[in-house]
GROMACS .gro file of C-alpha atoms in nm:
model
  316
    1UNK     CA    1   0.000   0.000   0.000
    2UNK     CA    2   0.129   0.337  -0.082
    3UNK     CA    3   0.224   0.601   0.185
    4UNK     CA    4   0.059   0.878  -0.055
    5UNK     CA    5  -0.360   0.927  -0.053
    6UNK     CA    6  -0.280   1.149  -0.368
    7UNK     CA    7   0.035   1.116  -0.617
    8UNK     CA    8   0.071   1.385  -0.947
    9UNK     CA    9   0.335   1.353  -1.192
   10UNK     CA   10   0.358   1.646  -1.424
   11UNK     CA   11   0.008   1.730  -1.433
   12UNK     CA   12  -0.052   1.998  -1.710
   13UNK     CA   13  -0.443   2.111  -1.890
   14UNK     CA   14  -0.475   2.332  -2.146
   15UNK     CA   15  -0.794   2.507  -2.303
   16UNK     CA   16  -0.739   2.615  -2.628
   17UNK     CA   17  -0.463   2.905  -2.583
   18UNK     CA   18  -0.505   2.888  -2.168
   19UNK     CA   19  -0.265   2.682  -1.989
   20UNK     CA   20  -0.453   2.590  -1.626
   21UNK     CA   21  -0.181   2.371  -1.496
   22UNK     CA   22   0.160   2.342  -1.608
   23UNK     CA   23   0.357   2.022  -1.495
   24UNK     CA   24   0.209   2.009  -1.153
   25UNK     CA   25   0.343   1.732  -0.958
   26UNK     CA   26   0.257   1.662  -0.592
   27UNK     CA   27   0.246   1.447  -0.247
   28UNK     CA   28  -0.042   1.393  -0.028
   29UNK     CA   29   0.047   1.188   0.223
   30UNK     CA   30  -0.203   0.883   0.378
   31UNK     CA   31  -0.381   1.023   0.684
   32UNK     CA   32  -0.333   1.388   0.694
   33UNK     CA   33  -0.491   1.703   0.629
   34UNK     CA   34  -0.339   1.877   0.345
   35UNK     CA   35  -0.434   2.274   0.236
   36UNK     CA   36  -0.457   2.321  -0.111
   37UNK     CA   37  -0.396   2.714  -0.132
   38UNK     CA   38  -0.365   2.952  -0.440
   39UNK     CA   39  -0.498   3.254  -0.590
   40UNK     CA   40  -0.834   3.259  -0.817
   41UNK     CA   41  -0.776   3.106  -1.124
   42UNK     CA   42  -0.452   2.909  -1.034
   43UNK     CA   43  -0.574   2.589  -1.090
   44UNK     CA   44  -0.698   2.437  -0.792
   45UNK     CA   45  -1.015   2.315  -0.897
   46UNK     CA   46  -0.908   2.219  -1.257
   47UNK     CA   47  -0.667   1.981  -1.059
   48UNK     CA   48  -0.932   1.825  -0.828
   49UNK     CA   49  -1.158   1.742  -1.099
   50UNK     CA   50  -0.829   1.588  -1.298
   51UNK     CA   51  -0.822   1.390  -0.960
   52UNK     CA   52  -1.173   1.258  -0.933
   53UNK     CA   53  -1.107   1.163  -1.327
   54UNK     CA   54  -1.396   1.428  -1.389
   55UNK     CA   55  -1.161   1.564  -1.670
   56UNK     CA   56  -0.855   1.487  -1.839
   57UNK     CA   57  -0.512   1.625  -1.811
   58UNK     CA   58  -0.356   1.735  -2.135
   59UNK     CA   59  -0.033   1.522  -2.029
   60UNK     CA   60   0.094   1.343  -1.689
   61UNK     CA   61  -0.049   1.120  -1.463
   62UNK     CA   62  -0.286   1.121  -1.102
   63UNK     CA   63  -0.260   0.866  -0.853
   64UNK     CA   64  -0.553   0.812  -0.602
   65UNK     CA   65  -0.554   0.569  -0.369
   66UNK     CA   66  -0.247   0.364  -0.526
   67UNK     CA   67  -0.516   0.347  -0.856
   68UNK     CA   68  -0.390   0.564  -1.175
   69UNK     CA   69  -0.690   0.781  -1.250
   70UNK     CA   70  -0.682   0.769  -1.590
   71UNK     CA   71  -0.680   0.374  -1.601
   72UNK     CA   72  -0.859   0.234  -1.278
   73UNK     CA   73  -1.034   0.546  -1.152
   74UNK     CA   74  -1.356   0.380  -1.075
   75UNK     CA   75  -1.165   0.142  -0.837
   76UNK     CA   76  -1.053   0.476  -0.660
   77UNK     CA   77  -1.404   0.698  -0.669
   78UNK     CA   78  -1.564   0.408  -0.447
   79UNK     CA   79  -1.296   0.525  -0.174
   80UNK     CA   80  -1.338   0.910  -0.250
   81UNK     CA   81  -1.611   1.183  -0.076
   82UNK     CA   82  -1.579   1.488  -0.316
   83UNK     CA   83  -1.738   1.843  -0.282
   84UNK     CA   84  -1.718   2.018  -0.600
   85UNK     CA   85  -1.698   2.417  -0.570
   86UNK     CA   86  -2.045   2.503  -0.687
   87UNK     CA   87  -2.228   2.177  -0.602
   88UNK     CA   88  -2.604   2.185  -0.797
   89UNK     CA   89  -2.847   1.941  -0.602
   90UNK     CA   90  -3.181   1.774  -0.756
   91UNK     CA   91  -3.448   2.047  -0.587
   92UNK     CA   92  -3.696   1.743  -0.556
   93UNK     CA   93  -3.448   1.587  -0.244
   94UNK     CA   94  -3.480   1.682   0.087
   95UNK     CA   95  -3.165   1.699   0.291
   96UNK     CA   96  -3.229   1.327   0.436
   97UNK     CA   97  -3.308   1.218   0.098
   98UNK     CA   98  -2.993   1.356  -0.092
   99UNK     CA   99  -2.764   1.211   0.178
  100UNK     CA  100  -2.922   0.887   0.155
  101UNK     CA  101  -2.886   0.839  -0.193
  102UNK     CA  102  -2.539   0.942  -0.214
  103UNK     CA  103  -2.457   0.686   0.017
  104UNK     CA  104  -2.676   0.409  -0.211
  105UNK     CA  105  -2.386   0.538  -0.493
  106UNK     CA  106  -2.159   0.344  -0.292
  107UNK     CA  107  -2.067  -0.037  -0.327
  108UNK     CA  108  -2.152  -0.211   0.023
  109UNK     CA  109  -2.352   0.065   0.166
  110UNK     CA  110  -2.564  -0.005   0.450
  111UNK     CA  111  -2.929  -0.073   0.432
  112UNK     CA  112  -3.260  -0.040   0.624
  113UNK     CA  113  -3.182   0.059   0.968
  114UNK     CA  114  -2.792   0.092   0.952
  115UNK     CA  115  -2.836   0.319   0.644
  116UNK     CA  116  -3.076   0.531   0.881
  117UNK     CA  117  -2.878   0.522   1.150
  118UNK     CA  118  -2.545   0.639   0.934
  119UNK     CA  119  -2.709   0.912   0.774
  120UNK     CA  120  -2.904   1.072   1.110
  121UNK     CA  121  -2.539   1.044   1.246
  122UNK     CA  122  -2.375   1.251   0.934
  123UNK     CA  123  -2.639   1.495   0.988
  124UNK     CA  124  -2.573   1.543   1.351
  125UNK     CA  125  -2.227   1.575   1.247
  126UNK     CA  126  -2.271   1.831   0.994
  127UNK     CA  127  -2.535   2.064   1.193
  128UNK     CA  128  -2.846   1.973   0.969
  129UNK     CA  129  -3.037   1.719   1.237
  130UNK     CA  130  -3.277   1.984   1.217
  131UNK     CA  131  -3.297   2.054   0.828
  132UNK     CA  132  -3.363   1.686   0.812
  133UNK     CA  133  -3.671   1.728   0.610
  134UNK     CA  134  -3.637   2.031   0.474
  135UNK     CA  135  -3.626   2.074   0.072
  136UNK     CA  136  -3.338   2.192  -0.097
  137UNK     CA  137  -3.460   2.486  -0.234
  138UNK     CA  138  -3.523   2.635   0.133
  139UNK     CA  139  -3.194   2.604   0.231
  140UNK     CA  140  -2.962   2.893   0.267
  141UNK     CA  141  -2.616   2.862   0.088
  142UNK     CA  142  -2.421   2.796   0.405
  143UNK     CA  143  -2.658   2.507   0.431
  144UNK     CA  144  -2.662   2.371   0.105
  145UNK     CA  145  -2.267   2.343   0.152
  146UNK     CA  146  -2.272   2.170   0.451
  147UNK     CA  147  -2.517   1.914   0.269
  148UNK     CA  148  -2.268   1.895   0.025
  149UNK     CA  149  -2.011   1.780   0.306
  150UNK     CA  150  -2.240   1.548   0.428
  151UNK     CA  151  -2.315   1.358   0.149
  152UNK     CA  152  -1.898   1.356   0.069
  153UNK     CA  153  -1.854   1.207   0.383
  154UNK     CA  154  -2.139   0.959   0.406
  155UNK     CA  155  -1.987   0.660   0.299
  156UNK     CA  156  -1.666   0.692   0.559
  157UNK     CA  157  -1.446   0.775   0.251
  158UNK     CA  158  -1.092   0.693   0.234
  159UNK     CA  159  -0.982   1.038   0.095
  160UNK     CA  160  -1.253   1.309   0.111
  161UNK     CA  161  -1.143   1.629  -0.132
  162UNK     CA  162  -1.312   1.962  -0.078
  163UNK     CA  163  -1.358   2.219  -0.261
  164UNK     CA  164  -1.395   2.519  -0.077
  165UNK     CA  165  -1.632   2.372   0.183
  166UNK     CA  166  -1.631   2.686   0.402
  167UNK     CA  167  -1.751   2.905   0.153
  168UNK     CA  168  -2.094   3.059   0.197
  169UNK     CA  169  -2.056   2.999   0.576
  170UNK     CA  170  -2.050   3.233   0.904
  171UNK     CA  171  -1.814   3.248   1.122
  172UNK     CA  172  -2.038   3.002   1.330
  173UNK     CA  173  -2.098   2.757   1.068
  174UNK     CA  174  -1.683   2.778   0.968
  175UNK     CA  175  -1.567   2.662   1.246
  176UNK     CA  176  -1.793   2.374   1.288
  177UNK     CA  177  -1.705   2.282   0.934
  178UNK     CA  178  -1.326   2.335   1.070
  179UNK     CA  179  -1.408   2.094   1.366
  180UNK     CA  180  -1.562   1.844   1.113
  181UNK     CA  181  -1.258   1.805   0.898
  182UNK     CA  182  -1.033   1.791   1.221
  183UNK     CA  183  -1.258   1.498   1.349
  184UNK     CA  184  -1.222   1.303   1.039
  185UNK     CA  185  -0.842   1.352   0.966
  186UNK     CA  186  -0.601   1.047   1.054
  187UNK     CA  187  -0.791   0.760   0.932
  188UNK     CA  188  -0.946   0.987   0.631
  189UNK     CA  189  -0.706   1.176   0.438
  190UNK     CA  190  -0.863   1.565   0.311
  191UNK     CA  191  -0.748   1.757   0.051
  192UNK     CA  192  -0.954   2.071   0.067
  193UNK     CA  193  -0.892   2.435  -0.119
  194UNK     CA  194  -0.952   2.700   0.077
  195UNK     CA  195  -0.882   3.107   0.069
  196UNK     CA  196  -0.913   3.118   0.502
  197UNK     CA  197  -0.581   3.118   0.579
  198UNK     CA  198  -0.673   3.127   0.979
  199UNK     CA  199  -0.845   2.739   0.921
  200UNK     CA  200  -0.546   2.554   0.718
  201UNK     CA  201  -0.314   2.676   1.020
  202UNK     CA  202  -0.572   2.572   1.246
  203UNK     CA  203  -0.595   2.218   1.167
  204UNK     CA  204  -0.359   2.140   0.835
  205UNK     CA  205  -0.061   1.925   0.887
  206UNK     CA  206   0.054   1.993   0.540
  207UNK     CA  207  -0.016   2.253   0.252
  208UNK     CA  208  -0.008   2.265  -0.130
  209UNK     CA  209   0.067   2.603  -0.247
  210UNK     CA  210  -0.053   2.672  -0.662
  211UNK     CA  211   0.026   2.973  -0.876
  212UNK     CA  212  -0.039   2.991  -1.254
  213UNK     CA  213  -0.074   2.623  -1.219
  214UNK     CA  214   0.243   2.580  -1.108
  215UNK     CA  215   0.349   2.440  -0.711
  216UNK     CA  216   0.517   2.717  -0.521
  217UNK     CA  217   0.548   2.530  -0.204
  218UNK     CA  218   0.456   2.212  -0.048
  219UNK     CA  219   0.512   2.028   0.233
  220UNK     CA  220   0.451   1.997   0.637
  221UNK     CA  221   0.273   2.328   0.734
  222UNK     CA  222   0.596   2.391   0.976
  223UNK     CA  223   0.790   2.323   0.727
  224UNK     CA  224   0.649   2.577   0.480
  225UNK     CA  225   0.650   2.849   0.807
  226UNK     CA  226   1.032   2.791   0.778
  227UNK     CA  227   1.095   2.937   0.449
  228UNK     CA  228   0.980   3.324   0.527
  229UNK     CA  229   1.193   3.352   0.790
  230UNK     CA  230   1.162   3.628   1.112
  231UNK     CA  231   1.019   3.950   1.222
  232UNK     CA  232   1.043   4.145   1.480
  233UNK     CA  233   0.793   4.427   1.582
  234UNK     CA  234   0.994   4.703   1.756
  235UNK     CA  235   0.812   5.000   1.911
  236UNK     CA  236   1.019   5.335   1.868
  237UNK     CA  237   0.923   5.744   1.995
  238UNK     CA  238   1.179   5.991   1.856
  239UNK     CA  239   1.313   6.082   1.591
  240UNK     CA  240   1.418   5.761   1.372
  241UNK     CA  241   1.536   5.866   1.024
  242UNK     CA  242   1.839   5.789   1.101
  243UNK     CA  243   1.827   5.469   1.220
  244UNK     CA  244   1.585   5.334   0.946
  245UNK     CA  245   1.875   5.400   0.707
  246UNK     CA  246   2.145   5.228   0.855
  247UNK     CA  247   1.876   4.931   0.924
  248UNK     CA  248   1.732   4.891   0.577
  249UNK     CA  249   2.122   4.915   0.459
  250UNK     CA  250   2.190   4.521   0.612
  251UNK     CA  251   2.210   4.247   0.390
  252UNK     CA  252   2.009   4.036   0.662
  253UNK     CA  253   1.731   4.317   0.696
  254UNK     CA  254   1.471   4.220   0.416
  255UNK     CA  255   1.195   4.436   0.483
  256UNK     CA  256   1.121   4.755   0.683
  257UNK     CA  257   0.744   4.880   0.708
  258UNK     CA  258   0.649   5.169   0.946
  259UNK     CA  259   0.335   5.213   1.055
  260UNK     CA  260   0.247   5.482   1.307
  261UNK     CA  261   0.068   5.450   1.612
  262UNK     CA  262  -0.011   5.828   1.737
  263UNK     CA  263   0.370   5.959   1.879
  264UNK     CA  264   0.469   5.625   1.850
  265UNK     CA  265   0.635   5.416   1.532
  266UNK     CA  266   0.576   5.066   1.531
  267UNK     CA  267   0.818   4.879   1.278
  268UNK     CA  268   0.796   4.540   1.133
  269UNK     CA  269   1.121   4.432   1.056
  270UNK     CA  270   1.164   4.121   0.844
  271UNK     CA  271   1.510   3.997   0.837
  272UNK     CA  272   1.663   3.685   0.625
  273UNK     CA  273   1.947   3.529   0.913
  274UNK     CA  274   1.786   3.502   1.196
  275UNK     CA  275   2.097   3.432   1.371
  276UNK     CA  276   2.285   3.728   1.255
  277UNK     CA  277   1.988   3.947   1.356
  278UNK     CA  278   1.983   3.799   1.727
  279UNK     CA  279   2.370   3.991   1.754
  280UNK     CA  280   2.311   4.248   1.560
  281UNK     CA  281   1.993   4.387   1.578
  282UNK     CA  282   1.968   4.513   1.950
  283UNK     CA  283   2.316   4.694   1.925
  284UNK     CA  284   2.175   4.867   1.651
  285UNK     CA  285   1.848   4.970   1.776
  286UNK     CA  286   2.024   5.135   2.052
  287UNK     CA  287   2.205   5.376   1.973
  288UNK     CA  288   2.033   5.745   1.783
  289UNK     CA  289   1.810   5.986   1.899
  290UNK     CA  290   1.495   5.799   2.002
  291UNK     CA  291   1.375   5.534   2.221
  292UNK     CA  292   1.301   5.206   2.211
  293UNK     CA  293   0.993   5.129   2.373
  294UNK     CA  294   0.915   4.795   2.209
  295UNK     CA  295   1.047   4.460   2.058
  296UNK     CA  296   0.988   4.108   2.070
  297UNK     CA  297   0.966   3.853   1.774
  298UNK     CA  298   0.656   3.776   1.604
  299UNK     CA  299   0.505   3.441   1.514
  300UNK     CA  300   0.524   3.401   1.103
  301UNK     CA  301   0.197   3.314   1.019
  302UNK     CA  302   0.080   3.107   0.690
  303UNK     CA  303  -0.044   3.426   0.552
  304UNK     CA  304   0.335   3.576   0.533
  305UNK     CA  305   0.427   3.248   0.383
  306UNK     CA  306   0.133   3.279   0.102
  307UNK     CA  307   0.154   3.631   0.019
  308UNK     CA  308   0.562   3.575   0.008
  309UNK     CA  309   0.506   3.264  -0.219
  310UNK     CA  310   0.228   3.388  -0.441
  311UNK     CA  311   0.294   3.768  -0.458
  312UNK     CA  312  -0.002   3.895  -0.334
  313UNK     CA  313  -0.167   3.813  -0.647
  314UNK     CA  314  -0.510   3.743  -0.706
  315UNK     CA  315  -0.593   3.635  -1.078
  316UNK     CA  316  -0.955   3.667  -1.092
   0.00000   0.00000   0.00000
């Protein structure tokens, strides 16, 4: 048995003149939770549907499950809960109904009681006990998504992917949608896209960065932290020109921004060598005409790590 849930070899789709992925290649390993992150129009749903063998890569090969997609992806889909991003639901089902038949998709489902029993659990789990027999068409769009989880994870799926299941939610309905993935993880492997940065820190072990349909960064979540290095927020009152241009002048000084806080400056300052920063920096920001009424290091967050990976871009 492989150790990956999800292998890609040089994944690449083009659409006419468009290129949506371009040799993408990627790990996901059996068991973990894995953030699949990326500005608008990068790719990332192009490459889940290439995944669930909905479509057809222009040239490489998908793994799933130890099955090749392209030859034995049936064998895989009866192992696989998927969400699309805009999931369209038959407006005769009501929310018991749906689930219930997308579990009867499934080879060895249960029947009669245990197929009762399964889905009033999966709606417990996903908040919609009391939606139970309500129609689709009466549901708001944060409820129609978390049907959409439901009926992904009915048949206790091997690999679950998600396509942006938190959109269209509160804050409320977020986080129990976070606490839903986090319960499943370990024996389930998820591979969900997402734009809430807060969420894949919360409960991600790994992340899959995309740009122009390219991977920018992959790996363990702490390993991806790694890569953007330190800051340090220093607090300053005086008069500071002096000192921001002999700090912006070190090689190990990446970044300055100032932001003012009434009389008082508050600085992030990014640097590259964190170790050469420990000597150096606190020598420096003693001596000039000001004070120093602040510093301490900052935790690097995944956002630093995105917008340092992807640019701050935002195709479309």
């Amino acid at each position: 048995m492989t150790d990956y849930a999800i292998e890609a070899r040089g994944l690449s789709k083009r659409y006419h003149k468009v290129r949506a992925l371009d040799g993408l290649s990627l790990d996901v390993a059996a068991g973990s939770i894995c953030g699949f992150l990326g500005p608008n129009g990068a790719g990332k749903s192009t490459t889940m549907k290439i995944l669930m063998g909905l479509i057809r890569p222009s040239d490489g090969h998908a793994f799933v499950l130890g099955h090749e997609v392209g030859k034995a992806g049936l064998a895989a889909r009866a192992r696989i809960g998927y969400l699309p991003q805009d999931p369209v639901f038959p407006a005769h089902f009501t929310v018991r109904g749906l689930v219930a038949y997308a579990a009867r998709l499934y080879p060895g489902h249960p029947r009669g009681r245990a197929l009762k029993r399964r889905v009033d659990e999966m709606l417990e789990q996903a908040g919609l006990a009391e939606k139970a027999r309500r129609r689709l068409p009466g549901l708001s769009g944060g409820e129609r998504q978390r049907v959409g989880v439901a009926q992904a994870l009915i048949a206790d799926p091997d690999l679950v992917i998600l396509d942006e299941p938190s959109a269209g939610l509160d804050p409320v309905g977020r986080r129990a949608m976070i606490d839903l993935i986090a319960g499943i993880g370990g024996e389930t492997t998820v591979f969900y896209s997402t734009h809430i940065l807060d969420d894949v820190e919360r409960v991600s072990d790994s992340v899959v960065m995309l740009n122009h349909g390219k991977v920018v960064a992959s790996g363990p979540l702490s390993s991806v932290l790694e890569v953007t290095g330190q800051d340090y927020v220093v607090g300053l009152r005086g008069d500071t020109t002096e000192l921001h241009t002999r700090l912006t002048a070190q090689p190990w000084v990446s970044s300055v921004v100032a932001r003012d806080r009434g009389s008082v400056q508050q600085w992030q300052v990014q640097v590259s060598d964190a170790a050469v920063a420990a000597k150096q920096l606190v020598p420096l920001l003693a001596t000039g005409d000001h004070s120093v009424l602040q510093f301490h290091l900052t935790d690097r967050r995944l956002e630093d790590a995105y917008l340092q990976m992807i640019g701050g871009s935002d195709e479309r």
